[in-house]
PDB file of C-alpha atoms and ligand atoms in Angstrom:
ATOM      1  CA  MET A   1       8.211  34.027  34.781  1.00 44.00           C
ATOM      2  CA  SER A   2       4.439  34.359  34.873  1.00 43.00           C
ATOM      3  CA  SER A   3       2.445  33.696  38.023  1.00 43.00           C
ATOM      4  CA  VAL A   4       3.074  36.946  39.909  1.00 43.00           C
ATOM      5  CA  ARG A   5       2.410  38.840  36.719  1.00 45.00           C
ATOM      6  CA  SER A   6      -1.321  38.528  37.289  1.00 51.00           C
ATOM      7  CA  SER A   7      -1.211  41.422  39.776  1.00 68.00           C
ATOM      8  CA  ARG A   8       1.121  43.309  37.501  1.00 73.00           C
ATOM      9  CA  LEU A   9       0.739  46.496  35.671  1.00 78.00           C
ATOM     10  CA  ASP A  10       1.890  45.945  32.151  1.00 80.00           C
ATOM     11  CA  ALA A  11       3.718  49.233  32.110  1.00 87.00           C
ATOM     12  CA  ASP A  12       6.410  50.234  29.710  1.00 93.00           C
ATOM     13  CA  SER A  13       7.894  53.024  31.788  1.00 96.00           C
ATOM     14  CA  LEU A  14       8.475  54.194  35.309  1.00 96.00           C
ATOM     15  CA  GLN A  15       8.670  57.910  35.962  1.00 97.00           C
ATOM     16  CA  ALA A  16       9.296  60.267  38.836  1.00 98.00           C
ATOM     17  CA  ARG A  17       7.505  63.410  37.698  1.00 98.00           C
ATOM     18  CA  SER A  18       8.622  66.711  39.206  1.00 98.00           C
ATOM     19  CA  VAL A  19       9.211  65.127  42.582  1.00 98.00           C
ATOM     20  CA  SER A  20      10.385  66.994  45.650  1.00 98.00           C
ATOM     21  CA  ARG A  21      11.100  65.680  49.111  1.00 98.00           C
ATOM     22  CA  SER A  22      12.036  67.654  52.192  1.00 97.00           C
ATOM     23  CA  PHE A  23      12.947  66.345  55.618  1.00 96.00           C
ATOM     24  CA  ASP A  24      12.345  68.948  58.343  1.00 92.00           C
ATOM     25  CA  GLY A  25      13.727  71.767  56.290  1.00 88.00           C
ATOM     26  CA  VAL A  26      16.369  69.733  54.442  1.00 94.00           C
ATOM     27  CA  GLN A  27      15.420  69.797  50.765  1.00 96.00           C
ATOM     28  CA  ALA A  28      16.633  66.347  49.691  1.00 97.00           C
ATOM     29  CA  LEU A  29      15.051  66.599  46.219  1.00 98.00           C
ATOM     30  CA  SER A  30      13.683  69.574  44.284  1.00 98.00           C
ATOM     31  CA  ASP A  31      11.549  69.165  41.180  1.00 98.00           C
ATOM     32  CA  VAL A  32      13.307  66.137  39.742  1.00 98.00           C
ATOM     33  CA  THR A  33      11.941  64.285  36.712  1.00 98.00           C
ATOM     34  CA  LEU A  34      13.416  60.945  35.739  1.00 98.00           C
ATOM     35  CA  SER A  35      12.032  58.209  33.486  1.00 97.00           C
ATOM     36  CA  VAL A  36      13.185  54.728  32.686  1.00 97.00           C
ATOM     37  CA  HIS A  37      11.737  52.537  29.952  1.00 96.00           C
ATOM     38  CA  ARG A  38      11.874  48.797  29.724  1.00 94.00           C
ATOM     39  CA  GLY A  39      15.074  47.587  28.119  1.00 93.00           C
ATOM     40  CA  GLU A  40      16.880  50.750  29.165  1.00 95.00           C
ATOM     41  CA  MET A  41      19.647  51.316  31.698  1.00 95.00           C
ATOM     42  CA  ILE A  42      19.749  54.677  33.443  1.00 97.00           C
ATOM     43  CA  GLY A  43      22.848  55.624  35.387  1.00 96.00           C
ATOM     44  CA  LEU A  44      22.026  57.814  38.381  1.00 97.00           C
ATOM     45  CA  MET A  45      25.030  59.729  39.637  1.00 94.00           C
ATOM     46  CA  GLY A  46      25.870  62.518  42.012  1.00 92.00           C
ATOM     47  CA  PRO A  47      27.944  63.236  45.108  1.00 91.00           C
ATOM     48  CA  ASN A  48      26.968  61.867  48.504  1.00 91.00           C
ATOM     49  CA  GLY A  49      23.861  63.600  49.791  1.00 94.00           C
ATOM     50  CA  ALA A  50      22.711  64.512  46.253  1.00 95.00           C
ATOM     51  CA  GLY A  51      19.378  62.737  46.761  1.00 97.00           C
ATOM     52  CA  LYS A  52      19.948  59.519  44.791  1.00 97.00           C
ATOM     53  CA  SER A  53      18.723  57.091  47.465  1.00 96.00           C
ATOM     54  CA  THR A  54      15.809  59.379  48.257  1.00 97.00           C
ATOM     55  CA  LEU A  55      14.761  59.283  44.603  1.00 97.00           C
ATOM     56  CA  VAL A  56      14.921  55.486  44.534  1.00 96.00           C
ATOM     57  CA  ASN A  57      12.920  55.375  47.781  1.00 95.00           C
ATOM     58  CA  LEU A  58      10.230  57.544  46.203  1.00 97.00           C
ATOM     59  CA  MET A  59      10.103  55.437  43.044  1.00 96.00           C
ATOM     60  CA  THR A  60       9.696  52.192  44.981  1.00 93.00           C
ATOM     61  CA  GLY A  61       7.189  53.325  47.613  1.00 94.00           C
ATOM     62  CA  PHE A  62       9.588  53.318  50.556  1.00 93.00           C
ATOM     63  CA  ASP A  63       8.990  57.034  50.899  1.00 96.00           C
ATOM     64  CA  SER A  64       6.461  59.519  49.507  1.00 96.00           C
ATOM     65  CA  PRO A  65       7.198  62.767  47.696  1.00 97.00           C
ATOM     66  CA  THR A  66       6.243  66.063  49.328  1.00 96.00           C
ATOM     67  CA  ASP A  67       5.374  67.165  45.817  1.00 97.00           C
ATOM     68  CA  GLY A  68       5.128  65.509  42.411  1.00 98.00           C
ATOM     69  CA  ARG A  69       3.956  62.102  41.237  1.00 98.00           C
ATOM     70  CA  ILE A  70       5.296  58.621  40.604  1.00 97.00           C
ATOM     71  CA  MET A  71       3.898  57.155  37.384  1.00 97.00           C
ATOM     72  CA  PHE A  72       3.985  53.516  36.376  1.00 95.00           C
ATOM     73  CA  GLY A  73       3.070  53.700  32.722  1.00 93.00           C
ATOM     74  CA  SER A  74      -0.120  55.777  32.776  1.00 93.00           C
ATOM     75  CA  VAL A  75      -1.018  54.740  36.338  1.00 94.00           C
ATOM     76  CA  ASP A  76      -0.390  57.196  39.158  1.00 96.00           C
ATOM     77  CA  VAL A  77       1.187  55.033  41.876  1.00 96.00           C
ATOM     78  CA  THR A  78       2.142  57.860  44.247  1.00 97.00           C
ATOM     79  CA  GLY A  79       1.660  56.663  47.817  1.00 95.00           C
ATOM     80  CA  TRP A  80       1.435  52.966  46.942  1.00 95.00           C
ATOM     81  CA  LYS A  81       3.045  50.661  49.477  1.00 92.00           C
ATOM     82  CA  PRO A  82       6.302  48.930  48.541  1.00 89.00           C
ATOM     83  CA  TRP A  83       4.767  45.459  48.438  1.00 86.00           C
ATOM     84  CA  ARG A  84       2.054  46.616  46.053  1.00 89.00           C
ATOM     85  CA  LEU A  85       4.620  48.212  43.785  1.00 90.00           C
ATOM     86  CA  ALA A  86       6.734  45.067  43.955  1.00 87.00           C
ATOM     87  CA  ARG A  87       3.760  43.021  42.778  1.00 85.00           C
ATOM     88  CA  ALA A  88       3.086  45.566  40.067  1.00 89.00           C
ATOM     89  CA  GLY A  89       6.595  44.928  38.730  1.00 91.00           C
ATOM     90  CA  MET A  90       9.134  47.043  40.563  1.00 92.00           C
ATOM     91  CA  SER A  91      12.084  45.755  42.518  1.00 91.00           C
ATOM     92  CA  ARG A  92      15.091  47.222  44.243  1.00 88.00           C
ATOM     93  CA  THR A  93      18.211  46.563  46.226  1.00 84.00           C
ATOM     94  CA  PHE A  94      19.266  48.604  49.234  1.00 77.00           C
ATOM     95  CA  GLN A  95      22.482  50.581  49.631  1.00 71.00           C
ATOM     96  CA  HIS A  96      23.458  48.537  52.655  1.00 72.00           C
ATOM     97  CA  GLY A  97      21.318  45.510  51.956  1.00 69.00           C
ATOM     98  CA  HIS A  98      22.625  42.121  52.976  1.00 75.00           C
ATOM     99  CA  SER A  99      21.730  38.566  52.178  1.00 86.00           C
ATOM    100  CA  PHE A 100      21.049  36.012  54.901  1.00 91.00           C
ATOM    101  CA  PRO A 101      24.627  34.852  55.574  1.00 93.00           C
ATOM    102  CA  GLN A 102      23.748  31.368  56.837  1.00 95.00           C
ATOM    103  CA  LEU A 103      21.413  30.569  53.957  1.00 96.00           C
ATOM    104  CA  SER A 104      22.776  29.258  50.701  1.00 97.00           C
ATOM    105  CA  THR A 105      22.743  31.284  47.512  1.00 97.00           C
ATOM    106  CA  ARG A 106      19.755  29.263  46.324  1.00 98.00           C
ATOM    107  CA  GLU A 107      17.865  29.641  49.601  1.00 97.00           C
ATOM    108  CA  ASN A 108      18.440  33.385  49.661  1.00 96.00           C
ATOM    109  CA  ILE A 109      16.754  33.772  46.289  1.00 96.00           C
ATOM    110  CA  GLU A 110      13.983  31.276  47.051  1.00 96.00           C
ATOM    111  CA  VAL A 111      13.126  33.017  50.322  1.00 94.00           C
ATOM    112  CA  ALA A 112      12.847  36.322  48.472  1.00 92.00           C
ATOM    113  CA  ALA A 113      10.569  34.756  45.851  1.00 92.00           C
ATOM    114  CA  ILE A 114       8.322  33.270  48.517  1.00 92.00           C
ATOM    115  CA  GLY A 115       8.294  36.670  50.215  1.00 86.00           C
ATOM    116  CA  VAL A 116       6.661  38.171  47.138  1.00 84.00           C
ATOM    117  CA  GLY A 117       4.016  35.469  46.952  1.00 86.00           C
ATOM    118  CA  ALA A 118       5.521  32.592  44.954  1.00 91.00           C
ATOM    119  CA  THR A 119       4.702  29.029  46.015  1.00 94.00           C
ATOM    120  CA  PRO A 120       7.754  26.977  47.057  1.00 95.00           C
ATOM    121  CA  LYS A 121       7.587  25.132  43.759  1.00 96.00           C
ATOM    122  CA  GLU A 122       7.355  28.311  41.734  1.00 96.00           C
ATOM    123  CA  ALA A 123      10.129  29.863  43.858  1.00 96.00           C
ATOM    124  CA  ALA A 124      12.416  26.914  43.074  1.00 97.00           C
ATOM    125  CA  ARG A 125      11.645  27.145  39.359  1.00 97.00           C
ATOM    126  CA  ARG A 126      12.243  30.869  39.288  1.00 95.00           C
ATOM    127  CA  THR A 127      15.462  30.483  41.252  1.00 97.00           C
ATOM    128  CA  ASP A 128      16.768  28.013  38.663  1.00 97.00           C
ATOM    129  CA  GLY A 129      16.357  30.687  35.996  1.00 94.00           C
ATOM    130  CA  ILE A 130      17.977  33.387  38.099  1.00 94.00           C
ATOM    131  CA  LEU A 131      20.968  31.209  39.047  1.00 96.00           C
ATOM    132  CA  GLU A 132      21.533  30.564  35.378  1.00 93.00           C
ATOM    133  CA  LEU A 133      21.092  34.185  34.368  1.00 90.00           C
ATOM    134  CA  LEU A 134      23.551  35.391  37.007  1.00 91.00           C
ATOM    135  CA  ASP A 135      25.958  32.519  36.437  1.00 90.00           C
ATOM    136  CA  LEU A 136      25.662  31.537  40.098  1.00 95.00           C
ATOM    137  CA  GLY A 137      24.872  27.853  39.587  1.00 96.00           C
ATOM    138  CA  ALA A 138      28.223  26.677  40.906  1.00 97.00           C
ATOM    139  CA  TRP A 139      27.578  28.562  44.143  1.00 96.00           C
ATOM    140  CA  GLN A 140      23.981  27.602  44.757  1.00 97.00           C
ATOM    141  CA  ALA A 141      24.708  25.483  47.848  1.00 98.00           C
ATOM    142  CA  THR A 142      27.291  27.880  49.300  1.00 97.00           C
ATOM    143  CA  PRO A 143      26.263  29.931  52.365  1.00 96.00           C
ATOM    144  CA  ALA A 144      25.967  33.542  51.175  1.00 95.00           C
ATOM    145  CA  GLY A 145      28.097  34.726  54.099  1.00 94.00           C
ATOM    146  CA  THR A 146      31.130  32.870  52.757  1.00 95.00           C
ATOM    147  CA  LEU A 147      30.904  34.193  49.189  1.00 94.00           C
ATOM    148  CA  SER A 148      33.259  36.819  47.787  1.00 91.00           C
ATOM    149  CA  HIS A 149      32.012  40.376  47.905  1.00 87.00           C
ATOM    150  CA  GLY A 150      31.262  40.343  44.172  1.00 89.00           C
ATOM    151  CA  LEU A 151      29.260  37.137  44.326  1.00 91.00           C
ATOM    152  CA  GLU A 152      27.351  38.318  47.355  1.00 91.00           C
ATOM    153  CA  ARG A 153      26.276  41.411  45.436  1.00 89.00           C
ATOM    154  CA  LEU A 154      25.015  39.189  42.641  1.00 92.00           C
ATOM    155  CA  VAL A 155      22.960  37.240  45.181  1.00 94.00           C
ATOM    156  CA  GLY A 156      21.402  40.585  46.162  1.00 92.00           C
ATOM    157  CA  VAL A 157      20.478  41.182  42.530  1.00 92.00           C
ATOM    158  CA  GLY A 158      19.119  37.632  42.349  1.00 93.00           C
ATOM    159  CA  ARG A 159      16.899  38.360  45.339  1.00 93.00           C
ATOM    160  CA  ALA A 160      15.645  41.527  43.655  1.00 92.00           C
ATOM    161  CA  LEU A 161      14.915  39.567  40.463  1.00 92.00           C
ATOM    162  CA  SER A 162      12.874  36.989  42.356  1.00 91.00           C
ATOM    163  CA  SER A 163       9.671  38.986  41.863  1.00 88.00           C
ATOM    164  CA  ASN A 164      10.111  38.918  38.055  1.00 89.00           C
ATOM    165  CA  PRO A 165      10.203  42.709  37.935  1.00 92.00           C
ATOM    166  CA  TRP A 166       9.845  44.967  34.910  1.00 93.00           C
ATOM    167  CA  PHE A 167      12.016  47.540  36.616  1.00 95.00           C
ATOM    168  CA  LEU A 168      15.040  47.070  38.806  1.00 95.00           C
ATOM    169  CA  LEU A 169      16.464  49.890  40.933  1.00 95.00           C
ATOM    170  CA  LEU A 170      19.933  49.248  42.253  1.00 93.00           C
ATOM    171  CA  ASP A 171      21.373  51.489  44.958  1.00 92.00           C
ATOM    172  CA  GLU A 172      25.166  51.261  44.811  1.00 91.00           C
ATOM    173  CA  PRO A 173      25.228  47.496  44.274  1.00 88.00           C
ATOM    174  CA  ALA A 174      28.799  47.568  42.989  1.00 87.00           C
ATOM    175  CA  ALA A 175      30.250  49.633  45.855  1.00 86.00           C
ATOM    176  CA  GLY A 176      33.397  48.035  47.232  1.00 85.00           C
ATOM    177  CA  LEU A 177      33.899  45.670  44.305  1.00 87.00           C
ATOM    178  CA  ASN A 178      37.316  45.448  42.700  1.00 88.00           C
ATOM    179  CA  ASP A 179      37.726  46.222  38.983  1.00 86.00           C
ATOM    180  CA  GLU A 180      37.293  42.646  37.869  1.00 88.00           C
ATOM    181  CA  GLU A 181      34.215  42.130  40.035  1.00 88.00           C
ATOM    182  CA  GLY A 182      32.827  45.447  38.799  1.00 88.00           C
ATOM    183  CA  ASP A 183      33.286  44.349  35.170  1.00 87.00           C
ATOM    184  CA  THR A 184      31.561  41.035  35.814  1.00 87.00           C
ATOM    185  CA  PHE A 185      28.764  42.839  37.552  1.00 88.00           C
ATOM    186  CA  ALA A 186      28.304  45.303  34.683  1.00 88.00           C
ATOM    187  CA  GLY A 187      28.258  42.415  32.197  1.00 88.00           C
ATOM    188  CA  VAL A 188      25.483  40.739  34.158  1.00 89.00           C
ATOM    189  CA  LEU A 189      23.430  43.935  34.238  1.00 89.00           C
ATOM    190  CA  GLU A 190      23.798  44.333  30.488  1.00 88.00           C
ATOM    191  CA  ARG A 191      22.625  40.777  29.973  1.00 87.00           C
ATOM    192  CA  ILE A 192      19.616  41.179  32.265  1.00 87.00           C
ATOM    193  CA  ARG A 193      18.533  44.327  30.531  1.00 86.00           C
ATOM    194  CA  SER A 194      18.777  42.962  27.023  1.00 83.00           C
ATOM    195  CA  GLU A 195      17.545  39.409  27.603  1.00 83.00           C
ATOM    196  CA  HIS A 196      14.657  40.334  29.867  1.00 83.00           C
ATOM    197  CA  ASP A 197      13.654  43.691  28.490  1.00 88.00           C
ATOM    198  CA  LEU A 198      14.096  45.096  31.975  1.00 92.00           C
ATOM    199  CA  GLY A 199      14.367  48.769  32.845  1.00 95.00           C
ATOM    200  CA  VAL A 200      17.268  49.390  35.207  1.00 95.00           C
ATOM    201  CA  ILE A 201      18.225  52.392  37.308  1.00 96.00           C
ATOM    202  CA  LEU A 202      21.744  51.953  38.588  1.00 95.00           C
ATOM    203  CA  ILE A 203      23.359  54.170  41.217  1.00 95.00           C
ATOM    204  CA  ASP A 204      27.113  53.985  41.264  1.00 91.00           C
ATOM    205  CA  HIS A 205      30.182  56.184  41.663  1.00 87.00           C
ATOM    206  CA  ASN A 206      32.368  54.244  39.230  1.00 87.00           C
ATOM    207  CA  VAL A 207      32.431  56.692  36.317  1.00 86.00           C
ATOM    208  CA  PRO A 208      33.954  54.385  33.648  1.00 86.00           C
ATOM    209  CA  LEU A 209      31.471  51.646  34.540  1.00 88.00           C
ATOM    210  CA  MET A 210      28.541  54.060  34.356  1.00 91.00           C
ATOM    211  CA  LEU A 211      29.686  55.554  31.068  1.00 90.00           C
ATOM    212  CA  ARG A 212      30.054  52.101  29.613  1.00 89.00           C
ATOM    213  CA  CYS A 213      26.797  50.486  30.627  1.00 90.00           C
ATOM    214  CA  SER A 214      24.237  53.312  30.789  1.00 95.00           C
ATOM    215  CA  ASP A 215      21.985  54.321  27.902  1.00 96.00           C
ATOM    216  CA  ARG A 216      21.406  57.621  29.633  1.00 97.00           C
ATOM    217  CA  ILE A 217      22.956  59.194  32.684  1.00 96.00           C
ATOM    218  CA  HIS A 218      21.122  61.479  35.079  1.00 97.00           C
ATOM    219  CA  VAL A 219      23.244  63.609  37.376  1.00 95.00           C
ATOM    220  CA  LEU A 220      21.891  64.983  40.645  1.00 95.00           C
ATOM    221  CA  SER A 221      23.547  67.633  42.732  1.00 93.00           C
ATOM    222  CA  GLU A 222      22.145  68.954  46.002  1.00 93.00           C
ATOM    223  CA  GLY A 223      18.721  67.539  45.211  1.00 96.00           C
ATOM    224  CA  ARG A 224      18.469  69.028  41.749  1.00 96.00           C
ATOM    225  CA  SER A 225      18.927  67.610  38.269  1.00 96.00           C
ATOM    226  CA  LEU A 226      22.205  68.875  36.935  1.00 93.00           C
ATOM    227  CA  ALA A 227      22.179  67.084  33.599  1.00 94.00           C
ATOM    228  CA  GLU A 228      20.730  64.160  31.731  1.00 96.00           C
ATOM    229  CA  GLY A 229      21.836  62.591  28.480  1.00 96.00           C
ATOM    230  CA  PRO A 230      23.712  59.802  26.758  1.00 97.00           C
ATOM    231  CA  PRO A 231      27.159  59.014  28.200  1.00 95.00           C
ATOM    232  CA  ASP A 232      29.044  60.954  25.500  1.00 94.00           C
ATOM    233  CA  GLU A 233      27.078  64.083  26.245  1.00 94.00           C
ATOM    234  CA  ILE A 234      27.521  63.742  30.000  1.00 93.00           C
ATOM    235  CA  LYS A 235      31.242  63.180  29.604  1.00 89.00           C
ATOM    236  CA  ALA A 236      31.503  66.500  27.801  1.00 88.00           C
ATOM    237  CA  HIS A 237      29.092  68.462  30.009  1.00 87.00           C
ATOM    238  CA  PRO A 238      31.178  71.267  31.568  1.00 82.00           C
ATOM    239  CA  THR A 239      29.113  71.661  34.743  1.00 81.00           C
ATOM    240  CA  VAL A 240      29.050  67.941  35.370  1.00 80.00           C
ATOM    241  CA  VAL A 241      32.760  67.575  34.797  1.00 77.00           C
ATOM    242  CA  GLU A 242      33.436  70.445  37.153  1.00 75.00           C
ATOM    243  CA  ALA A 243      30.924  69.485  39.826  1.00 69.00           C
ATOM    244  CA  TYR A 244      31.257  65.782  39.873  1.00 67.00           C
ATOM    245  CA  LEU A 245      33.344  63.871  37.412  1.00 60.00           C
ATOM    246  CA  GLY A 246      36.537  65.788  38.069  1.00 56.00           C
ATOM    247  CA  SER A 247      39.240  66.483  35.524  1.00 47.00           C
ATOM    248  CA  GLY A 248      40.316  62.827  35.380  1.00 45.00           C
TER     249      GLY A 248
HETATM  250  P1  ADP B 301      22.521  60.125  48.284  1.00 87.30           P
HETATM  251  O1  ADP B 301      21.896  58.783  48.195  1.00 87.30           O
HETATM  252  O2  ADP B 301      22.654  60.815  46.973  1.00 87.30           O
HETATM  253  O3  ADP B 301      23.844  60.094  48.997  1.00 87.30           O
HETATM  254  P2  ADP B 301      20.309  60.750  50.053  1.00 87.30           P
HETATM  255  O4  ADP B 301      19.122  60.624  49.164  1.00 87.30           O
HETATM  256  O5  ADP B 301      20.600  59.633  50.955  1.00 87.30           O
HETATM  257  O6  ADP B 301      21.575  61.093  49.147  1.00 87.30           O
HETATM  258  O7  ADP B 301      20.184  62.050  50.922  1.00 87.30           O
HETATM  259  C1  ADP B 301      19.857  63.317  50.387  1.00 87.30           C
HETATM  260  C2  ADP B 301      19.701  64.323  51.515  1.00 87.30           C
HETATM  261  O8  ADP B 301      18.539  64.035  52.260  1.00 87.30           O
HETATM  262  C3  ADP B 301      20.853  64.320  52.509  1.00 87.30           C
HETATM  263  O9  ADP B 301      21.054  65.620  52.951  1.00 87.30           O
HETATM  264  C4  ADP B 301      20.324  63.447  53.630  1.00 87.30           C
HETATM  265  O10 ADP B 301      20.928  63.774  54.842  1.00 87.30           O
HETATM  266  C5  ADP B 301      18.847  63.793  53.626  1.00 87.30           C
HETATM  267  N1  ADP B 301      18.006  62.681  54.088  1.00 87.30           N
HETATM  268  C6  ADP B 301      17.805  61.509  53.428  1.00 87.30           C
HETATM  269  N2  ADP B 301      16.954  60.723  54.113  1.00 87.30           N
HETATM  270  C7  ADP B 301      16.612  61.401  55.227  1.00 87.30           C
HETATM  271  C8  ADP B 301      15.745  61.132  56.345  1.00 87.30           C
HETATM  272  N3  ADP B 301      15.069  59.986  56.432  1.00 87.30           N
HETATM  273  N4  ADP B 301      15.633  62.081  57.299  1.00 87.30           N
HETATM  274  C9  ADP B 301      16.297  63.251  57.202  1.00 87.30           C
HETATM  275  N5  ADP B 301      17.115  63.581  56.187  1.00 87.30           N
HETATM  276  C10 ADP B 301      17.277  62.675  55.205  1.00 87.30           C
HETATM  277 MG1   MG B 302      22.615  56.903  48.756  1.00 87.30          MG
END
């Protein structure tokens, strides 16, 4: 896990600082501040249209804020292109991102590694580590298109890990998984965070999963921050319960 790290920023935190984003009059985000530190898992929640994907887009350079800054440690990276941020140490998955169905699990991850500048040899070495980390070794020769939904999502995470990121932003990676797959997935995220000192922002609607695996939860509603705190605090937050979590 070293060669790409030469163009890296050795940053300990990633922060969206008072960011706003409007699209032709639609205020998708208003003055939102969110930080993640390495080794920390932030759960990002909120109803559909709350601005979660927009925030991840801003933090990974796929979109620029109308107002506010994106900080990578002490470096202002607002306006940086996605590939430059990826090299600096940021990685993401997409809400509707898919693997290459005809390529094997291994090839999917190797292709992603090569895409961020690894040599084929380095890509193979890195992929070995990722397959082991994600417990995907038994499936390495299997075409991604024939994997179960849960395994395919893990391949997506493996692709995102192929740049050896410091920060991983996951946009609804567990959507559509059954309970068992969701549990496996959460276990893998916990392992990645602790073993690799990675900062993770996870978007998901599965409340028990988010309460269990987040260090802090940030709740967005209609583009604004509704609450942020440790799971126990969020669980007891009256406005959050009313607006989002529901009485169950
Ligand atoms: P979430 O991920 O929480 O469901 P989004 O960030 O996708 O929410 O969207 C927040 C708001 O911004 C929504 O009203 C959405 O329609 C709007 N929006 C997001 N992206 C665009 C875009 N590219 N053009 C216009 N409106 C957008
Ligand atoms: Mg979204």
